[in-house]
Every structure is written in structure tokens, then in C-alpha cells.
XYZ file of N, CA and C in Angstrom:
222
model
N 115.876 160.204 -5.914
C 116.665 160.636 -4.883
C 117.960 159.891 -4.938
N 119.021 160.723 -4.683
C 120.402 160.124 -4.814
C 120.855 159.843 -3.367
N 121.453 158.584 -3.257
C 122.019 158.208 -1.930
C 123.508 158.428 -2.015
N 124.047 159.134 -0.991
C 125.417 159.472 -0.844
C 125.964 158.575 0.104
N 127.052 157.826 -0.218
C 127.665 156.879 0.622
C 129.075 157.406 1.145
N 129.245 157.389 2.494
C 130.412 157.955 3.074
C 131.658 157.159 2.503
N 132.621 157.975 2.055
C 133.901 157.396 1.523
C 134.831 157.042 2.586
N 135.322 155.827 2.470
C 136.426 155.422 3.443
C 137.786 156.052 2.966
N 138.616 156.392 3.991
C 139.890 156.857 3.571
C 140.694 155.769 2.957
N 141.632 156.025 2.097
C 142.567 155.062 1.528
C 143.520 154.568 2.615
N 143.730 153.287 2.690
C 144.554 152.745 3.669
C 145.940 153.459 3.611
N 146.530 153.915 4.738
C 147.774 154.576 4.754
C 148.928 153.920 4.048
N 148.927 152.554 4.217
C 150.029 151.825 3.487
C 149.824 151.800 2.007
N 148.557 151.767 1.557
C 148.356 151.893 0.123
C 148.710 153.236 -0.305
N 148.336 154.361 0.351
C 148.638 155.679 0.039
C 150.183 155.844 -0.103
N 150.972 155.484 0.868
C 152.320 155.476 0.838
C 152.940 154.764 -0.371
N 152.402 153.639 -0.679
C 152.906 152.772 -1.767
C 152.753 153.591 -3.004
N 151.602 154.140 -3.214
C 151.286 154.894 -4.456
C 152.194 156.152 -4.587
N 152.338 156.899 -3.536
C 153.296 158.035 -3.509
C 154.721 157.539 -3.922
N 155.170 156.471 -3.266
C 156.510 155.964 -3.579
C 156.594 155.504 -5.058
N 155.590 154.764 -5.496
C 155.593 154.266 -6.830
C 155.749 155.341 -7.853
N 154.931 156.463 -7.569
C 154.981 157.660 -8.472
C 156.124 158.638 -8.226
N 157.005 158.287 -7.324
C 158.197 159.104 -7.169
C 157.874 160.448 -6.474
N 156.795 160.483 -5.800
C 156.347 161.626 -5.041
C 156.263 162.925 -6.002
N 155.731 162.644 -7.191
C 155.566 163.732 -8.159
C 154.125 163.550 -8.774
N 153.680 164.685 -9.209
C 152.299 164.802 -9.760
C 152.242 164.016 -11.082
N 151.350 163.187 -11.298
C 151.218 162.396 -12.490
C 150.618 163.231 -13.636
N 150.253 164.453 -13.471
C 149.738 165.259 -14.624
C 150.790 166.389 -15.024
N 151.139 167.173 -14.141
C 152.143 168.259 -14.424
C 153.632 167.806 -14.144
N 153.744 166.723 -13.437
C 155.149 166.192 -13.170
C 156.025 167.101 -12.327
N 155.490 168.150 -11.718
C 156.156 169.016 -10.879
C 156.557 168.320 -9.550
N 157.615 168.632 -8.966
C 157.975 168.373 -7.547
C 157.367 169.396 -6.707
N 156.452 169.089 -5.953
C 155.785 170.035 -4.966
C 156.022 169.627 -3.565
N 155.805 170.462 -2.605
C 155.757 169.999 -1.220
C 154.909 168.804 -1.017
N 155.458 167.811 -0.370
C 154.660 166.510 -0.205
C 153.310 166.696 0.487
N 153.156 167.816 1.277
C 151.823 168.075 1.938
C 150.887 168.373 0.835
N 151.221 168.800 -0.285
C 150.251 169.189 -1.479
C 149.934 168.070 -2.478
N 150.545 166.898 -2.121
C 150.307 165.775 -2.945
C 148.999 165.003 -2.406
N 148.184 164.646 -3.418
C 146.992 163.789 -3.058
C 146.852 162.522 -3.813
N 146.182 161.569 -3.415
C 145.895 160.366 -4.048
C 144.585 160.469 -4.836
N 144.614 160.284 -6.081
C 143.426 160.472 -7.008
C 143.017 159.080 -7.517
N 141.668 158.881 -7.678
C 141.205 157.786 -8.367
C 141.164 157.988 -9.903
N 141.892 157.251 -10.665
C 141.886 157.517 -12.130
C 140.507 157.362 -12.616
N 139.891 156.272 -12.329
C 138.388 156.111 -12.694
C 137.718 156.435 -11.305
N 136.946 157.587 -11.189
C 136.358 157.970 -10.074
C 135.435 156.839 -9.456
N 135.316 156.859 -8.079
C 134.484 155.740 -7.401
C 133.050 155.928 -7.975
N 132.665 157.216 -8.267
C 131.268 157.354 -8.646
C 131.070 156.739 -10.095
N 132.206 156.513 -10.818
C 131.944 155.910 -12.133
C 132.433 154.468 -12.181
N 132.526 153.871 -10.928
C 132.794 152.450 -10.878
C 134.286 152.133 -10.596
N 135.092 153.125 -10.293
C 136.520 152.831 -9.920
C 136.586 152.246 -8.558
N 137.768 151.751 -8.234
C 137.998 151.059 -6.972
C 139.258 151.621 -6.299
N 139.505 151.308 -5.066
C 140.599 151.691 -4.300
C 141.901 150.868 -4.599
N 141.844 149.995 -5.703
C 143.007 149.228 -6.032
C 144.112 150.110 -6.437
N 145.416 149.861 -6.053
C 146.481 150.768 -6.388
C 146.651 151.091 -7.908
N 146.145 150.041 -8.739
C 146.287 150.339 -10.114
C 145.305 151.331 -10.749
N 144.292 151.756 -9.789
C 143.411 152.802 -10.141
C 143.751 154.110 -9.404
N 144.880 154.098 -8.720
C 145.224 155.217 -7.982
C 146.438 155.938 -8.555
N 146.514 157.250 -8.513
C 147.641 158.022 -8.938
C 147.847 159.150 -7.987
N 149.163 159.694 -8.022
C 149.565 160.916 -7.273
C 149.298 162.096 -8.099
N 148.621 163.089 -7.597
C 148.327 164.342 -8.174
C 148.662 165.518 -7.148
N 149.170 166.629 -7.678
C 149.218 167.844 -6.798
C 147.849 168.302 -6.566
N 147.617 169.019 -5.530
C 146.279 169.530 -5.186
C 145.598 170.351 -6.324
N 146.508 171.175 -7.015
C 145.979 171.872 -8.181
C 145.389 171.030 -9.273
N 146.168 170.125 -9.783
C 145.864 169.178 -10.795
C 144.525 168.319 -10.391
N 144.577 167.909 -9.112
C 143.414 167.103 -8.681
C 142.094 167.890 -8.676
N 142.164 169.150 -8.186
C 141.005 169.914 -8.332
C 140.466 170.294 -9.738
N 141.436 170.311 -10.618
C 141.256 170.619 -12.017
C 140.448 169.412 -12.662
N 141.047 168.210 -12.271
C 140.525 166.953 -12.850
C 139.051 166.675 -12.344
N 138.845 166.970 -11.021
C 137.590 166.808 -10.429
C 137.007 165.301 -10.442
N 135.764 165.174 -10.861
C 135.129 163.872 -10.837
C 135.108 163.329 -12.266
N 136.131 163.447 -13.017
C 136.064 162.943 -14.423
C 137.109 161.861 -14.655
N 136.921 161.036 -15.605
C 137.951 160.039 -15.948
C 138.558 160.610 -17.289
N 139.879 160.901 -17.279
C 140.600 161.380 -18.278
C 141.490 160.302 -18.827
N 140.952 159.450 -19.791
C 141.738 158.266 -20.230
C 142.627 158.577 -21.392
């Protein structure tokens, strides 16, 4: 049986810091999209041992984030 743990939201200050660090651009397609379509992604997914540390977070547009899914693309 698999136990599902509720995921806590990323701290708003951390989220804003990652967006600013990444220049409000998608880290995969590098397009400038409406900021409401930008999401914070875990480079190494939480399910694979990743953390909420900013060094493990990146800005992705919604399309690229859905494409990446729960994978680590190193």
C-alpha cells in the first residue's frame, strides 16, 4: 500500500525569489509567457528525494511543466 503525503505549498517568498532568479522565463523553452502561466517545478521531484530548497527549484511554463511531469531530466 502506498502512502500519499499532502504536499505543502512552496513559501511565497521562495517562489518569488525563484521567479526573479530565473528572469520570469521558462527554464526549458525560454519563452516569455504571461506570468500567470509560470509555475515552480522541482528539478528532482519530491517523490524521488528532491527538496524545496531553491537550488532544486526552477521556473517552467505550464506547458513545459506538464510535459516534464514527475521525472528528473538531468
